[in-house]
Amino acid sequence: MFITLEGMEGAGKSTLLQGLHKRFQAAGHAVALTREPGGSHIGGALRSILLSPQSSLANETELLLFLADRAQHVAEVIRPALADGKVVLCDRFADSTMVYQGCGRGFDPDLLYTLNDVAVAGLWPDTTLILDLPPEEGLRRAVQRNKTLCKTDDEGRFEAETLTFHTRIREGFLTLAAQHPHRCVVLDAQQSPQRLLDAAWACVCSRMAAKRC
Ligand code: Z5A
């Protein structure tokens, strides 16, 4: 089963991913935990370029680098893990391109879908959990987390975008969820981490049961 987590910065994706990982393991499943950008061997280098505030990227370059990262990630990590029978939990995937490069940068959604389909070579997630919260709260959490962990801003290129940009991103994810109701589930990311994990776990369990039928 291939599960992706999406949503704006600071929504709680990494926290939820760790919680789901533990629950899957406790239930006896082998799990591959991964993320974009940066899930493959060359992805680390692409991630640095894509997220560094020092990178002055044309929008076209940014788009093609995210797609290159994804193509390699699917071929090297995701497809082999699924072939081994693992549950794959991925922090961001193709929907981030639809929303950030579509609603954020203004690329045509049909073009993005076509390019994404080339990058994923037909492999789309079974379930996508979209964590929704007001952009002000997501950015507040991300800043707080960076302070607590003494993180520098070497990955802050998107954090530096305006509130208007992040508001478009939130709306973009909600629109995308409405367009793909069979794959996407919107979760309220303002609830406590424990309640969010319980809701996400209930959702993936029912999806897995439905897949077995
Ligand atoms: N991007 C793109 O443009 N196109 C693409 O195709 C792809 C990506 C794949 C990657 O950033 C950037 O690339 C991303 C989109 C773009 N940029 N933005 N914006 P990233 O991988 O570095 O970071 P991120 O994906 O945006 O997420 P994040 O900042 O790491 O946040 P998170 O994983 O969603 O949240 P978290 O780290 O789990 O939690 C943040 C803090 O909130 C932390 O202190 C937690 O303890 C706290 N937290 C977590 N859950 C809760 C709840 N439920 N309540 C209260 N507090 C909470």
Coordinates of C-alpha atoms and ligand atoms in Angstrom, one line a residue:
M1 CA 0.0 0.0 0.0
F2 CA 1.3 3.4 -1.0
I3 CA 0.3 6.3 1.3
T4 CA 1.3 9.9 0.9
L5 CA 1.0 12.8 3.3
E6 CA 0.4 16.3 2.0
G7 CA -0.3 19.8 3.3
M8 CA 1.4 23.0 3.9
E9 CA 4.6 23.7 5.8
G10 CA 4.4 23.0 9.5
A11 CA 1.1 21.0 9.2
G12 CA 2.5 18.1 11.1
K13 CA 3.3 15.7 8.3
S14 CA 6.7 14.5 9.7
T15 CA 5.2 14.0 13.2
L16 CA 2.2 12.1 11.8
L17 CA 4.5 9.9 9.6
Q18 CA 6.5 8.8 12.6
G19 CA 3.3 7.9 14.5
L20 CA 1.9 5.9 11.6
H21 CA 5.3 4.2 11.1
K22 CA 5.1 2.9 14.7
R23 CA 1.5 1.8 14.4
F24 CA 2.2 -0.1 11.1
Q25 CA 5.2 -1.8 12.7
A26 CA 3.3 -2.7 15.8
A27 CA 0.6 -4.3 13.5
G28 CA 3.3 -6.4 11.9
H29 CA 3.8 -4.6 8.6
A30 CA 7.2 -3.9 7.0
V31 CA 7.3 -0.2 6.2
A32 CA 9.4 2.1 4.0
L33 CA 9.5 5.6 5.3
T34 CA 10.5 8.2 2.8
R35 CA 10.0 11.8 1.6
E36 CA 10.2 14.3 -1.2
P37 CA 12.3 16.0 -2.2
G38 CA 15.3 13.9 -1.3
G39 CA 14.2 10.3 -1.0
S40 CA 16.7 8.8 -3.3
H41 CA 20.5 8.7 -3.5
I42 CA 20.8 11.7 -5.8
G43 CA 17.7 13.2 -4.2
G44 CA 19.8 14.6 -1.4
A45 CA 21.7 16.9 -3.7
L46 CA 18.5 17.9 -5.5
R47 CA 16.9 18.7 -2.2
S48 CA 19.7 21.1 -1.2
I49 CA 19.4 22.9 -4.5
L50 CA 15.6 23.1 -4.3
L51 CA 15.2 24.3 -0.7
S52 CA 18.3 26.5 -0.3
P53 CA 17.4 30.2 -0.1
Q54 CA 20.7 30.7 -1.9
S55 CA 19.3 29.0 -5.0
S56 CA 17.9 31.5 -7.5
L57 CA 15.8 29.1 -9.6
A58 CA 13.7 29.9 -12.6
N59 CA 10.2 28.4 -12.1
E60 CA 10.8 26.0 -15.0
T61 CA 14.0 24.8 -13.4
E62 CA 12.3 24.3 -10.0
L63 CA 9.5 22.3 -11.6
L64 CA 11.9 20.0 -13.6
L65 CA 14.1 19.4 -10.6
F66 CA 11.1 18.3 -8.4
L67 CA 10.0 16.0 -11.3
A68 CA 13.6 14.5 -11.7
D69 CA 13.7 13.9 -7.9
R70 CA 10.4 12.1 -8.1
A71 CA 11.3 9.9 -11.1
Q72 CA 14.4 8.7 -9.4
H73 CA 12.6 8.2 -6.1
V74 CA 9.9 6.1 -7.6
A75 CA 12.3 4.0 -9.6
E76 CA 15.0 3.5 -6.9
V77 CA 13.0 3.5 -3.6
I78 CA 9.1 3.4 -3.9
R79 CA 8.5 0.8 -6.6
P80 CA 11.1 -1.7 -5.2
A81 CA 9.6 -1.3 -1.6
L82 CA 6.1 -2.0 -2.9
A83 CA 7.4 -5.0 -4.8
D84 CA 8.8 -6.3 -1.5
G85 CA 5.4 -6.1 0.0
K86 CA 6.1 -3.0 2.2
V87 CA 3.8 -0.3 3.1
V88 CA 5.3 2.9 1.7
L89 CA 4.7 6.1 3.8
C90 CA 5.9 9.2 1.8
D91 CA 6.1 12.8 3.1
R92 CA 4.9 14.8 0.0
F93 CA 4.6 13.4 -3.5
A94 CA 3.1 14.4 -6.9
D95 CA 0.2 16.4 -5.3
S96 CA 2.8 18.9 -3.9
T97 CA 3.8 19.6 -7.5
M98 CA 0.2 20.0 -8.6
V99 CA -0.3 22.6 -5.8
Y100 CA 3.0 24.4 -5.3
Q101 CA 4.0 24.6 -8.9
G102 CA 0.3 24.9 -10.1
C103 CA -1.4 27.1 -7.6
G104 CA 1.8 28.6 -6.3
R105 CA 3.8 29.2 -9.5
G106 CA 1.0 29.3 -12.0
F107 CA 1.8 26.2 -14.2
D108 CA -1.1 24.7 -16.1
P109 CA -2.7 21.8 -14.1
D110 CA -3.1 19.6 -17.2
L111 CA 0.6 20.0 -18.1
L112 CA 1.6 19.2 -14.5
Y113 CA -0.6 16.1 -14.5
T114 CA 1.0 14.9 -17.7
L115 CA 4.6 15.6 -16.4
N116 CA 3.8 14.0 -13.1
D117 CA 2.5 10.9 -14.8
V118 CA 5.8 10.6 -16.7
A119 CA 7.8 11.0 -13.4
V120 CA 5.8 8.4 -11.5
A121 CA 5.5 6.1 -14.5
G122 CA 1.9 5.4 -13.7
L123 CA 2.4 4.8 -10.0
W124 CA 0.0 7.0 -8.0
P125 CA -0.7 6.6 -4.3
D126 CA -3.5 4.4 -3.0
T127 CA -4.3 6.9 -0.2
T128 CA -3.3 10.6 0.3
L129 CA -3.8 12.2 3.7
I130 CA -4.1 16.0 3.4
L131 CA -3.4 17.8 6.6
D132 CA -5.3 21.1 6.7
L133 CA -4.8 24.1 8.9
P134 CA -4.7 27.9 8.5
P135 CA -1.4 29.0 6.9
E136 CA -0.6 31.4 9.8
E137 CA -0.6 28.4 12.2
G138 CA 1.5 26.2 10.0
L139 CA 4.1 28.9 9.6
R140 CA 4.1 29.6 13.3
R141 CA 4.7 25.9 14.1
A142 CA 7.5 25.7 11.5
V143 CA 9.3 28.8 12.9
Q144 CA 8.9 27.4 16.5
R145 CA 10.2 24.0 15.5
N146 CA 13.2 25.6 13.8
K147 CA 14.0 27.6 16.9
T148 CA 13.6 24.6 19.2
L149 CA 15.8 22.4 17.0
C150 CA 18.2 25.3 16.4
K151 CA 17.7 24.7 12.7
T152 CA 19.4 27.1 10.3
D153 CA 17.4 28.4 7.3
D154 CA 19.4 26.4 4.7
E155 CA 16.0 24.8 3.6
G156 CA 13.9 27.9 3.9
R157 CA 13.3 28.9 0.3
F158 CA 9.5 28.1 0.5
E159 CA 9.2 29.4 4.1
A160 CA 10.2 32.8 2.8
E161 CA 7.2 33.0 0.5
T162 CA 4.3 35.4 1.4
L163 CA 1.2 34.5 3.4
T164 CA -0.8 35.0 0.2
F165 CA 1.3 32.2 -1.4
H166 CA 0.7 29.9 1.5
T167 CA -3.0 30.7 1.5
R168 CA -3.2 29.7 -2.2
I169 CA -1.4 26.4 -1.3
R170 CA -4.0 25.6 1.4
E171 CA -6.8 26.3 -1.1
G172 CA -5.1 24.3 -3.7
F173 CA -4.9 21.2 -1.5
L174 CA -8.5 21.4 -0.6
T175 CA -9.5 21.8 -4.3
L176 CA -7.3 18.8 -5.2
A177 CA -9.0 16.7 -2.4
A178 CA -12.4 17.6 -3.8
Q179 CA -11.3 16.5 -7.3
H180 CA -10.0 13.1 -6.0
P181 CA -12.4 12.0 -3.3
H182 CA -11.6 8.3 -3.7
R183 CA -7.9 8.8 -3.0
C184 CA -7.6 11.9 -0.8
V185 CA -8.8 12.4 2.8
V186 CA -8.6 15.8 4.5
L187 CA -7.7 15.7 8.1
D188 CA -8.0 18.6 10.6
A189 CA -4.4 19.3 11.5
Q190 CA -5.4 21.6 14.3
Q191 CA -6.3 18.7 16.6
S192 CA -3.7 17.3 19.0
P193 CA -1.0 15.1 17.5
Q194 CA -2.6 12.0 19.3
R195 CA -6.1 12.7 17.9
L196 CA -4.7 13.4 14.5
L197 CA -2.8 10.1 14.6
D198 CA -5.9 8.2 15.7
A199 CA -7.9 9.7 12.9
A200 CA -5.2 9.0 10.3
W201 CA -4.8 5.4 11.5
A202 CA -8.6 4.8 11.4
C203 CA -8.6 6.1 7.9
V204 CA -5.7 4.0 6.6
C205 CA -7.0 0.8 8.3
S206 CA -10.4 1.2 6.6
R207 CA -8.6 1.8 3.2
M208 CA -6.5 -1.3 3.7
A209 CA -9.5 -3.4 4.6
A210 CA -11.4 -2.1 1.5
K211 CA -8.4 -2.9 -0.7
R212 CA -8.3 -6.5 0.5
C213 CA -12.0 -7.0 -0.3
Ligands
Z5A1 N1 7.7 21.2 -2.8 C1 7.2 21.7 -4.0 O1 7.2 22.9 -4.2 N2 6.9 20.8 -5.0 C2 7.0 19.5 -4.8 O2 6.8 18.7 -5.8 C3 7.5 19.0 -3.5 C4 7.8 19.9 -2.5 C5 7.6 17.5 -3.3 C6 9.7 20.8 1.1 O3 9.8 21.3 2.4 C7 9.2 22.0 0.3 O4 9.2 21.7 -1.1 C8 7.8 22.4 0.6 C9 7.0 22.3 -0.6 C10 8.0 22.2 -1.7 N3 7.9 23.7 1.2 N4 7.0 24.3 1.7 N5 6.3 25.1 2.2 P1 10.3 20.4 3.6 O5 10.3 18.9 3.2 O6 11.5 20.9 4.2 O7 9.2 20.7 4.6 P2 7.6 20.6 4.6 O8 7.2 19.4 3.9 O9 7.1 21.9 4.2 O10 7.2 20.3 6.1 P3 7.8 20.7 7.5 O11 8.1 22.2 7.6 O12 8.9 19.8 7.8 O13 6.6 20.5 8.4 P4 5.7 19.2 8.7 O14 6.5 18.0 8.5 O15 4.4 19.3 8.1 O16 5.5 19.4 10.3 P5 6.2 18.8 11.6 O17 7.7 19.0 11.4 O18 5.7 17.4 11.8 O19 5.7 19.7 12.7 C11 6.0 21.1 12.7 C12 6.0 21.5 14.2 O20 4.6 21.5 14.7 C13 6.8 20.7 15.2 O21 7.4 21.5 16.2 C14 5.8 19.7 15.8 O22 6.1 19.2 17.0 C15 4.5 20.6 15.8 N6 3.3 19.8 15.6 C16 3.1 18.7 14.8 N7 1.9 18.2 14.8 C17 1.2 19.1 15.7 C18 -0.1 19.1 16.1 N8 -1.1 18.3 15.7 N9 -0.5 20.1 17.0 C19 0.4 21.0 17.4 N10 1.7 21.0 17.0 C20 2.1 20.1 16.1

